PDB file of C-alpha atoms in Angstrom:
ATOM      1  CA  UNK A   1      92.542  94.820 132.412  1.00  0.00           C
ATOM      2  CA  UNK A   2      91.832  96.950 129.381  1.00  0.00           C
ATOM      3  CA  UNK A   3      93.686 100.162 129.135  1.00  0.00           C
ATOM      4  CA  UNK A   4      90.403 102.243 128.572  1.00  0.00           C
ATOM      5  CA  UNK A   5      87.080 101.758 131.089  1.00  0.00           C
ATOM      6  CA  UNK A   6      84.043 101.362 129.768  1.00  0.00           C
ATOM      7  CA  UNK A   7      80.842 100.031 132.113  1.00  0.00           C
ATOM      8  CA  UNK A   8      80.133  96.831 131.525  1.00  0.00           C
ATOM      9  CA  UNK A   9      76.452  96.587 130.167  1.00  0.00           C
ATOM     10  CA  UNK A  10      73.892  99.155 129.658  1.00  0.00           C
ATOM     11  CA  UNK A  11      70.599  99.415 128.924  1.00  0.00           C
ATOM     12  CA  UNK A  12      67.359 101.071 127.321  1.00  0.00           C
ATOM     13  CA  UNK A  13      63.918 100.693 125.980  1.00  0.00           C
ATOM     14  CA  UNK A  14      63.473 101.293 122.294  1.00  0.00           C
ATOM     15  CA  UNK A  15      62.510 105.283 122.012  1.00  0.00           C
ATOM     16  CA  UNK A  16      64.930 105.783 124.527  1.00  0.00           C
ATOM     17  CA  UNK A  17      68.734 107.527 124.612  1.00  0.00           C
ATOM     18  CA  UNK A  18      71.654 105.895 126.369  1.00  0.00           C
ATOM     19  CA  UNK A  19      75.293 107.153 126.623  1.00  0.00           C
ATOM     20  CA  UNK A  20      78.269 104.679 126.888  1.00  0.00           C
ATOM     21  CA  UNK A  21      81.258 106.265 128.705  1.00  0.00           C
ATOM     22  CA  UNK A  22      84.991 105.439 127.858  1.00  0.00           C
ATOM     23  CA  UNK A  23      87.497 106.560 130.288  1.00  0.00           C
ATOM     24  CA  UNK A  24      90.949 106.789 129.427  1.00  0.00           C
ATOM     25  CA  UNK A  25      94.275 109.000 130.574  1.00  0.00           C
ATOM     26  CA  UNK A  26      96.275 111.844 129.677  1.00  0.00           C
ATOM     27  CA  UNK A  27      98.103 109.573 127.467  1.00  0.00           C
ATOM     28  CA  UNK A  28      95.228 108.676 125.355  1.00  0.00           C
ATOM     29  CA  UNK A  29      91.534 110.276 125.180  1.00  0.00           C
ATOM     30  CA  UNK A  30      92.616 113.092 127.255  1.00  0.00           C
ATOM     31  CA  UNK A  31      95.303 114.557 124.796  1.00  0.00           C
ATOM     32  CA  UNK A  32      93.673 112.911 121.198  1.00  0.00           C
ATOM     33  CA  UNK A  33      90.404 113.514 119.572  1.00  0.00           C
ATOM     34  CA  UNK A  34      90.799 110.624 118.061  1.00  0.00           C
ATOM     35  CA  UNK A  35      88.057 108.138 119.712  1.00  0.00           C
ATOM     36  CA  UNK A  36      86.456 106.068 117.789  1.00  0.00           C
ATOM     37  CA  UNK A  37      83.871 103.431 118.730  1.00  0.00           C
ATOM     38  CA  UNK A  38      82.841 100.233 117.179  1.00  0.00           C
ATOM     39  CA  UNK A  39      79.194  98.230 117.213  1.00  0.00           C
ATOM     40  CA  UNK A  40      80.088  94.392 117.440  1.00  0.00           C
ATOM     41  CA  UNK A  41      76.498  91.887 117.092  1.00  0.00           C
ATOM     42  CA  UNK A  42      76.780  88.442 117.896  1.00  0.00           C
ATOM     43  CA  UNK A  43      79.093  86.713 115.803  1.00  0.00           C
ATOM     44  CA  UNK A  44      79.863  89.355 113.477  1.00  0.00           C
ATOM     45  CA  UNK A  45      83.069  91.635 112.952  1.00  0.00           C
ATOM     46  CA  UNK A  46      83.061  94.710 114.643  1.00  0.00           C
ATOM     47  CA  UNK A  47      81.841  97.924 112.635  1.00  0.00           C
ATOM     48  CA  UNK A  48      82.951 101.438 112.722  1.00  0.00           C
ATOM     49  CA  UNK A  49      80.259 104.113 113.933  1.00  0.00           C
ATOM     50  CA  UNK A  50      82.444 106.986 114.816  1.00  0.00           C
ATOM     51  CA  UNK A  51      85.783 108.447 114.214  1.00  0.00           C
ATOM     52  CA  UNK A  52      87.935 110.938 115.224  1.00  0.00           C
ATOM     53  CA  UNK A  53      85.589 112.025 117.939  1.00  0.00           C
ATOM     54  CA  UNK A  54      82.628 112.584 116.487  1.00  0.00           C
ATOM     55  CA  UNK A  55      82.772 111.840 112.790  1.00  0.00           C
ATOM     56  CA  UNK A  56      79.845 109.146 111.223  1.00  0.00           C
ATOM     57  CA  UNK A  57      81.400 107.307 108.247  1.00  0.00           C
ATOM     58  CA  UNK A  58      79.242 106.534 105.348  1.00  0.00           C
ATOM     59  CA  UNK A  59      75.906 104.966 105.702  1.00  0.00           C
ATOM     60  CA  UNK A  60      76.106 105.082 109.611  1.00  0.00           C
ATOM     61  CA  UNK A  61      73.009 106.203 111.778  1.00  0.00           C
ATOM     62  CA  UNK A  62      73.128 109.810 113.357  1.00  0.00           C
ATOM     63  CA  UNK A  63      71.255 108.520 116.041  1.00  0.00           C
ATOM     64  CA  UNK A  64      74.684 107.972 117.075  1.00  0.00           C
ATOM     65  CA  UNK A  65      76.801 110.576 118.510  1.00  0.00           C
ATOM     66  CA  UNK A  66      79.841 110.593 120.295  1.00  0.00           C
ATOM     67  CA  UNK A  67      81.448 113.916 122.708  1.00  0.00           C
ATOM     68  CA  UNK A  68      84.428 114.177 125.137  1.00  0.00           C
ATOM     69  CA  UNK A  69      85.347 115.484 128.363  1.00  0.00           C
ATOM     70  CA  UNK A  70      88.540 115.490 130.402  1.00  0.00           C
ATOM     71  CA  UNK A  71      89.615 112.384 130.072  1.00  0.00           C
ATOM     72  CA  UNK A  72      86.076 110.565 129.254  1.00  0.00           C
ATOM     73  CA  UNK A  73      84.943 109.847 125.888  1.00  0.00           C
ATOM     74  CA  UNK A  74      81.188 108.984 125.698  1.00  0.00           C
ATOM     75  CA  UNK A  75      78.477 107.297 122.967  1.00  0.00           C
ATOM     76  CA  UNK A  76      74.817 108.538 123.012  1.00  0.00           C
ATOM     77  CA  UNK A  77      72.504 106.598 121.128  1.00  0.00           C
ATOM     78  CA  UNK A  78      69.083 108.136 120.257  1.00  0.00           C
ATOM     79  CA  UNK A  79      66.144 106.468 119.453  1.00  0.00           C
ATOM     80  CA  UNK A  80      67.093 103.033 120.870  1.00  0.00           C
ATOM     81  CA  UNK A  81      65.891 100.394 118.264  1.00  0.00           C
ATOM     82  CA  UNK A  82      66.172  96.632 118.953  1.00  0.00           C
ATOM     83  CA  UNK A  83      69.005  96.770 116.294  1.00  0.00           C
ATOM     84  CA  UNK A  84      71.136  98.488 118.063  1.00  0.00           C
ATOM     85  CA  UNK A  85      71.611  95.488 120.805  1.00  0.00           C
ATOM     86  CA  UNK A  86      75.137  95.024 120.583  1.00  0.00           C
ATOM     87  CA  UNK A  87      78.670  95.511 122.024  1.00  0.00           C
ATOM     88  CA  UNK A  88      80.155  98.703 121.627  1.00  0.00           C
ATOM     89  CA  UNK A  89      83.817  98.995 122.095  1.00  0.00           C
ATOM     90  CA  UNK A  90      85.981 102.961 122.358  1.00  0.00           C
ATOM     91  CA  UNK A  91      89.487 102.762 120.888  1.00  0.00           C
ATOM     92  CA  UNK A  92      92.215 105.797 120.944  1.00  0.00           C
ATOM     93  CA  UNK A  93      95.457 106.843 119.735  1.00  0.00           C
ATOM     94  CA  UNK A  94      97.850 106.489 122.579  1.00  0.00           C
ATOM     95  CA  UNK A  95     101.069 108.675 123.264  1.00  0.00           C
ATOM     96  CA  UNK A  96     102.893 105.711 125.250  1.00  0.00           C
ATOM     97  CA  UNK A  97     104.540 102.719 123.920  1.00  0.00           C
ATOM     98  CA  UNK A  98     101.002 101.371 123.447  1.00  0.00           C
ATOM     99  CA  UNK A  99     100.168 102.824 120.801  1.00  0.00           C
ATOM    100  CA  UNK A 100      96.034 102.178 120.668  1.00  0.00           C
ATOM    101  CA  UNK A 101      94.098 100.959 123.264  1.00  0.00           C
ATOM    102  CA  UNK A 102      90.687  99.521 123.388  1.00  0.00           C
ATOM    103  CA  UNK A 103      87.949  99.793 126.036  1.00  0.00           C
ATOM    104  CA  UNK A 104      86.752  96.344 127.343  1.00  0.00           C
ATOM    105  CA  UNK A 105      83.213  96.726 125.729  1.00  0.00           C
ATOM    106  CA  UNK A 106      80.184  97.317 126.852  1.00  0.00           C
ATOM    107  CA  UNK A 107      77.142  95.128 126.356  1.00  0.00           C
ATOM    108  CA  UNK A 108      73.791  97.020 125.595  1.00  0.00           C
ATOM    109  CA  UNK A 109      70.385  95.292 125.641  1.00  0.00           C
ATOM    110  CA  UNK A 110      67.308  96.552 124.061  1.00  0.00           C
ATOM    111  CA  UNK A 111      64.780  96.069 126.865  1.00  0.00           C
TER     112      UNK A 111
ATOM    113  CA  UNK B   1      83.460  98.249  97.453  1.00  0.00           C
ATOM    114  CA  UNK B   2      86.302  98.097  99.605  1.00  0.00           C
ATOM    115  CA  UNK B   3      86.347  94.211 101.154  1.00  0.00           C
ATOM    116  CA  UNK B   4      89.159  92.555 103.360  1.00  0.00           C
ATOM    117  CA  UNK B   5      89.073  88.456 102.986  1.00  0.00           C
ATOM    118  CA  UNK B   6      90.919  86.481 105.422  1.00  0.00           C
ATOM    119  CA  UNK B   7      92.190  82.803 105.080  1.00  0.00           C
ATOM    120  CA  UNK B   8      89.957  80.225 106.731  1.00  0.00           C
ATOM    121  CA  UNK B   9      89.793  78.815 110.177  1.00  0.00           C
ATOM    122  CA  UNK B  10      92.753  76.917 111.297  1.00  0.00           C
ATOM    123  CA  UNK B  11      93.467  74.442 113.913  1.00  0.00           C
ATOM    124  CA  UNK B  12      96.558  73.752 115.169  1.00  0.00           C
ATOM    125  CA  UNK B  13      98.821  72.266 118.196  1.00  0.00           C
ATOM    126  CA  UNK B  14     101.005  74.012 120.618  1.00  0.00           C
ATOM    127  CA  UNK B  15     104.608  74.179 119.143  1.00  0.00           C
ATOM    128  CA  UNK B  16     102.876  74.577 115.311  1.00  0.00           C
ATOM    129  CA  UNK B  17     103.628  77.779 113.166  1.00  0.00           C
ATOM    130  CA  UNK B  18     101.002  79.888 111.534  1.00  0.00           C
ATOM    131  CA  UNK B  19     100.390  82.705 108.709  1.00  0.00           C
ATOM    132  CA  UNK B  20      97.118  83.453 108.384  1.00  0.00           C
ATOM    133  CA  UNK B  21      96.421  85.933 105.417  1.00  0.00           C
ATOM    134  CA  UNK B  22      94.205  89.535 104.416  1.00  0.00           C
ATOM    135  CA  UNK B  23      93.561  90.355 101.098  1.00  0.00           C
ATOM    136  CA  UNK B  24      92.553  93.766 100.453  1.00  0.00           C
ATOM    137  CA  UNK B  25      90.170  94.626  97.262  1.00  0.00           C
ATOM    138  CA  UNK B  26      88.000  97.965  96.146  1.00  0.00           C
ATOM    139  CA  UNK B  27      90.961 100.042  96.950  1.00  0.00           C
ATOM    140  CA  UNK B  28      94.832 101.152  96.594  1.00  0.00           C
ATOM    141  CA  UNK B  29      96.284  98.721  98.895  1.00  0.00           C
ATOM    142  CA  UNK B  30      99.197 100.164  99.000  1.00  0.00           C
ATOM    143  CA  UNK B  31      97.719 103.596 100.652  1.00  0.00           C
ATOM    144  CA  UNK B  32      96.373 102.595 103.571  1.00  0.00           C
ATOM    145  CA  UNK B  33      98.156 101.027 106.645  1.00  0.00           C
ATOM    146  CA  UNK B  34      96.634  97.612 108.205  1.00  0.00           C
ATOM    147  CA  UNK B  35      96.671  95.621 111.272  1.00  0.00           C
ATOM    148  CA  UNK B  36      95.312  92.715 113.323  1.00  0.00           C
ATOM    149  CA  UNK B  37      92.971  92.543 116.325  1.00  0.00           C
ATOM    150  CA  UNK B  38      92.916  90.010 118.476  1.00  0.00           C
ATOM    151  CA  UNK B  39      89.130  88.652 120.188  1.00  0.00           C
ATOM    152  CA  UNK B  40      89.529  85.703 122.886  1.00  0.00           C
ATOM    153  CA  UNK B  41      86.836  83.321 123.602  1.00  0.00           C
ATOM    154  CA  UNK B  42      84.140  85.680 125.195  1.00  0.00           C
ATOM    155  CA  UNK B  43      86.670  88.420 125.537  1.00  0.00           C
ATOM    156  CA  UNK B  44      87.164  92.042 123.839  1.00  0.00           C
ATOM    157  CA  UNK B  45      89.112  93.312 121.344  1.00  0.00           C
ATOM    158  CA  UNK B  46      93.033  93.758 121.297  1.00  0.00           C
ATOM    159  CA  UNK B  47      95.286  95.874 119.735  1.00  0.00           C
ATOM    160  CA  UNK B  48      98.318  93.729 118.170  1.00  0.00           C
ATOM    161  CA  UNK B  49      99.906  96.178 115.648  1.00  0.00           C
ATOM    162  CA  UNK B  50      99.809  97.761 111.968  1.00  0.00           C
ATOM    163  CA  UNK B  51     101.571  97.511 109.191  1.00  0.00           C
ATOM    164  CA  UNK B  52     102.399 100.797 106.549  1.00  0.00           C
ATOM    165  CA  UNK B  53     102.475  98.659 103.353  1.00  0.00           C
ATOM    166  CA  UNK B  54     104.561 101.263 101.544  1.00  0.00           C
ATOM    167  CA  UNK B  55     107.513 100.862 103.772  1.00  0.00           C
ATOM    168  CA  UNK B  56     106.755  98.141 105.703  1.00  0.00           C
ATOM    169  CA  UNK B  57     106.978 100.385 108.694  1.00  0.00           C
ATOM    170  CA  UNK B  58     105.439  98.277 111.465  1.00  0.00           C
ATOM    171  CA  UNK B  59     104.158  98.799 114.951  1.00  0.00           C
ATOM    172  CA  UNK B  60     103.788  96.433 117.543  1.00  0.00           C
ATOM    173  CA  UNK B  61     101.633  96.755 121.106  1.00  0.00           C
ATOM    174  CA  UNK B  62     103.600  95.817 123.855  1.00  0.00           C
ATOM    175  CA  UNK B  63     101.916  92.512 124.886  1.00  0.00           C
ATOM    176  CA  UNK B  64     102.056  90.960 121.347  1.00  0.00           C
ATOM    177  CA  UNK B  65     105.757  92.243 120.540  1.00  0.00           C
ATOM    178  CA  UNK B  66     107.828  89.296 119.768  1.00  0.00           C
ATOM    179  CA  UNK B  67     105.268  86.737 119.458  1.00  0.00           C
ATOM    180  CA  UNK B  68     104.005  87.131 116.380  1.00  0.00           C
ATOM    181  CA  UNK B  69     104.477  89.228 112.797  1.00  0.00           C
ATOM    182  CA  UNK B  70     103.039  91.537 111.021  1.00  0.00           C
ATOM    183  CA  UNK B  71     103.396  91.878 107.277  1.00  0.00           C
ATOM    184  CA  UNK B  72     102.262  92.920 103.621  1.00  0.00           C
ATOM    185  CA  UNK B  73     102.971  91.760 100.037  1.00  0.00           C
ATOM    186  CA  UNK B  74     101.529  94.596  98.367  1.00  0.00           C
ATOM    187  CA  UNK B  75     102.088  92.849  94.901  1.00  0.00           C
ATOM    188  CA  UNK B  76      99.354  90.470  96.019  1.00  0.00           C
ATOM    189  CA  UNK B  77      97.383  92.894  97.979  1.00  0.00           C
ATOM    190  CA  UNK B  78      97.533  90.673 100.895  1.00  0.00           C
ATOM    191  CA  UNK B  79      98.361  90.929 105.184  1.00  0.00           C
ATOM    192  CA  UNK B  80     100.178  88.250 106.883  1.00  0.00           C
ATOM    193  CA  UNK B  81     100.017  87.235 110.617  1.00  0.00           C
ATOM    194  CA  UNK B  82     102.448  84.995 111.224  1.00  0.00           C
ATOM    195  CA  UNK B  83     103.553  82.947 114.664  1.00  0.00           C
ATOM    196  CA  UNK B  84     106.713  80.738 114.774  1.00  0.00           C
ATOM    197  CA  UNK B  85     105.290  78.546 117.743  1.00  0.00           C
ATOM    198  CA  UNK B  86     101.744  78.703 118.935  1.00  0.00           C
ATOM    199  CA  UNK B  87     100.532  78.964 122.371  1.00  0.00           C
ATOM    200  CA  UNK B  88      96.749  77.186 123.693  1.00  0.00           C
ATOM    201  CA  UNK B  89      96.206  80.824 124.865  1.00  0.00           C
ATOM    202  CA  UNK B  90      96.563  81.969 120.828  1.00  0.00           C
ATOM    203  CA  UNK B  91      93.063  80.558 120.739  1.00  0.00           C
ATOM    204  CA  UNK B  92      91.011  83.657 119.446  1.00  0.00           C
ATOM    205  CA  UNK B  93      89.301  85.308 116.490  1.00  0.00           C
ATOM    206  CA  UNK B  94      91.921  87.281 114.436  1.00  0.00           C
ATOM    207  CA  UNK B  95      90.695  90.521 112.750  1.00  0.00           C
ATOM    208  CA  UNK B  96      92.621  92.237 109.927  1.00  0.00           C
ATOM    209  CA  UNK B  97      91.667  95.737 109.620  1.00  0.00           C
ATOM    210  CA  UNK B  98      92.028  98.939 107.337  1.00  0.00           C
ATOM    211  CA  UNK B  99      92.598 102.224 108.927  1.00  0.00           C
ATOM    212  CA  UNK B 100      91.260 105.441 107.710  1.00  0.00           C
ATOM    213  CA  UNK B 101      94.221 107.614 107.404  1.00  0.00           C
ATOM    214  CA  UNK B 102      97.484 106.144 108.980  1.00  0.00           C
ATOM    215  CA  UNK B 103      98.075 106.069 112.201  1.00  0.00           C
ATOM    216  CA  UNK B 104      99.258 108.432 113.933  1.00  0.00           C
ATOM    217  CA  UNK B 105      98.245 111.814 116.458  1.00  0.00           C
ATOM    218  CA  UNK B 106      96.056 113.603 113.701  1.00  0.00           C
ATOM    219  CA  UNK B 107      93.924 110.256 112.871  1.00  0.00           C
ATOM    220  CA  UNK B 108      93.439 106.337 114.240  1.00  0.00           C
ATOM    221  CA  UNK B 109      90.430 104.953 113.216  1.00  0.00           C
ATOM    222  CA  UNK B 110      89.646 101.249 111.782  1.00  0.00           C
ATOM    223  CA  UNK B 111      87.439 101.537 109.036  1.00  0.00           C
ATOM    224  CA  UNK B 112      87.142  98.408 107.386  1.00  0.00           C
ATOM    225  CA  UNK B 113      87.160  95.108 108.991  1.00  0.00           C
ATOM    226  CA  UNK B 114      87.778  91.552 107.441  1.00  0.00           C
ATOM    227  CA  UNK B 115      85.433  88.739 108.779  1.00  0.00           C
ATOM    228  CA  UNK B 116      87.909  87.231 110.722  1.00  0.00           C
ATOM    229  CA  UNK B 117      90.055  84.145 111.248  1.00  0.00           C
ATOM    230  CA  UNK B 118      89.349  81.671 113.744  1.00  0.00           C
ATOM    231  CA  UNK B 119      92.672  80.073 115.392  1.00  0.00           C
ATOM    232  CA  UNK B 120      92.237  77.113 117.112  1.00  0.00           C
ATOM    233  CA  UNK B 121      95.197  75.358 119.694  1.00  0.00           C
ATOM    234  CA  UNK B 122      94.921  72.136 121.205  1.00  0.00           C
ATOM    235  CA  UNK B 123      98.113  69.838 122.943  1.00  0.00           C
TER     236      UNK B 123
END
């Protein structure tokens, strides 16, 4: 069981906006802005798309967005495109021995 | 252009040992801490641990703590993972990655990842 909960599959038709949520503890999303989610296609290394909350590195989409409530981190992405079919995994900073902790992914599909 | 190159895939019986390797290229290797991620057959991604390659200050998670080791050689700009007797469930992708600014409560983000390592083990 993975220490953060994210849904296991979405999904959208291209135009469309989804949101992926990420729900952690007090120990983790709740106390850090520090989520940061990854995009993962088939048989590729994962890629960073946001950091510290709701930062884009360089050369990312800002069709993606990322916000936080409580103890629920959440990905929005605008504008679906048939591109973005992918897993997206959440990962935060965590207080406790753990130290980070991923979500378990969640599969979206491009309808 | 900042790249991380891992050693090829390696296969392996139950018992072996195993260092796979990172190098690190396109920036000051030395600056900025790395770790491993582990990916199971099918599975998601897991947190093993991170290395500062300044001190060799090192960081473990919980469920990989003792079985394996994390390292760095910054003379070579390179990352070791390292077990000293491999399990059939070590079967996975292995992921070296860069992080943005440390670790730490003011920043935790993986911003470069290597293409991975697959490790194969068989009886």
């Amino acid at each position: 069981q993975s220490a953060l909960t994210q849904p296991a599959s979405v999904s959208g038709s291209p135009g469309q906006s989804i949101t992926i949520s990420c729900t952690g503890t007090s120990s983790d999303v709740e106390s850090y802005n520090l989520v940061s989610w990854y995009q993962q296609r088939p048989d590729k290394a994962p890629k960073l798309i946001i950091y510290e909350g709701n930062k884009w590195p360089s050369g990312v989409s800002d069709r993606f967005s990322a916000s936080k409530s409580g103890n629920t981190a959440s990905l929005t992405i605008s504008g679906l495109q048939a591109e973005d079919e992918a897993d997206y995994y959440c990962c935060s900073y965590a207080s406790s021995a753990t130290f980070v902790v991923f979500g378990g992914g969640t599969k979206l599909t491009v309808l | 252009e900042v790249r991380l190159v891992q050693s090829g895939a390696e296969v392996k019986k139950t018992g072996e040992s195993l260092k796979i390797s990172c190098k690190g290229s396109g920036y000051k290797f030395i600056n900025y801490w790395i770790g491993w991620v582990r990916q199971m057959p099918g599975k998601g991604l897991e947190w093993m641990g991170i290395t500062d390659p300044r001190d060799s200050d090192t960081r473990y998670s919980p469920s990989f703590q003792g079985q394996v080791t994390i390292s760095a050689d910054t003379s070579i700009n390179t990352a070791y993972l390292q077990w000293g007797s491999l399990k059939a469930s070590d079967t996975a992708m292995y992921y070296c990655v860069r992080y943005v600014r440390g670790c730490s409560s003011t920043s935790c983000s993986l911003d470069y990842w290597g293409q991975g390592t697959l490790v194969t083990v068989s009886s």
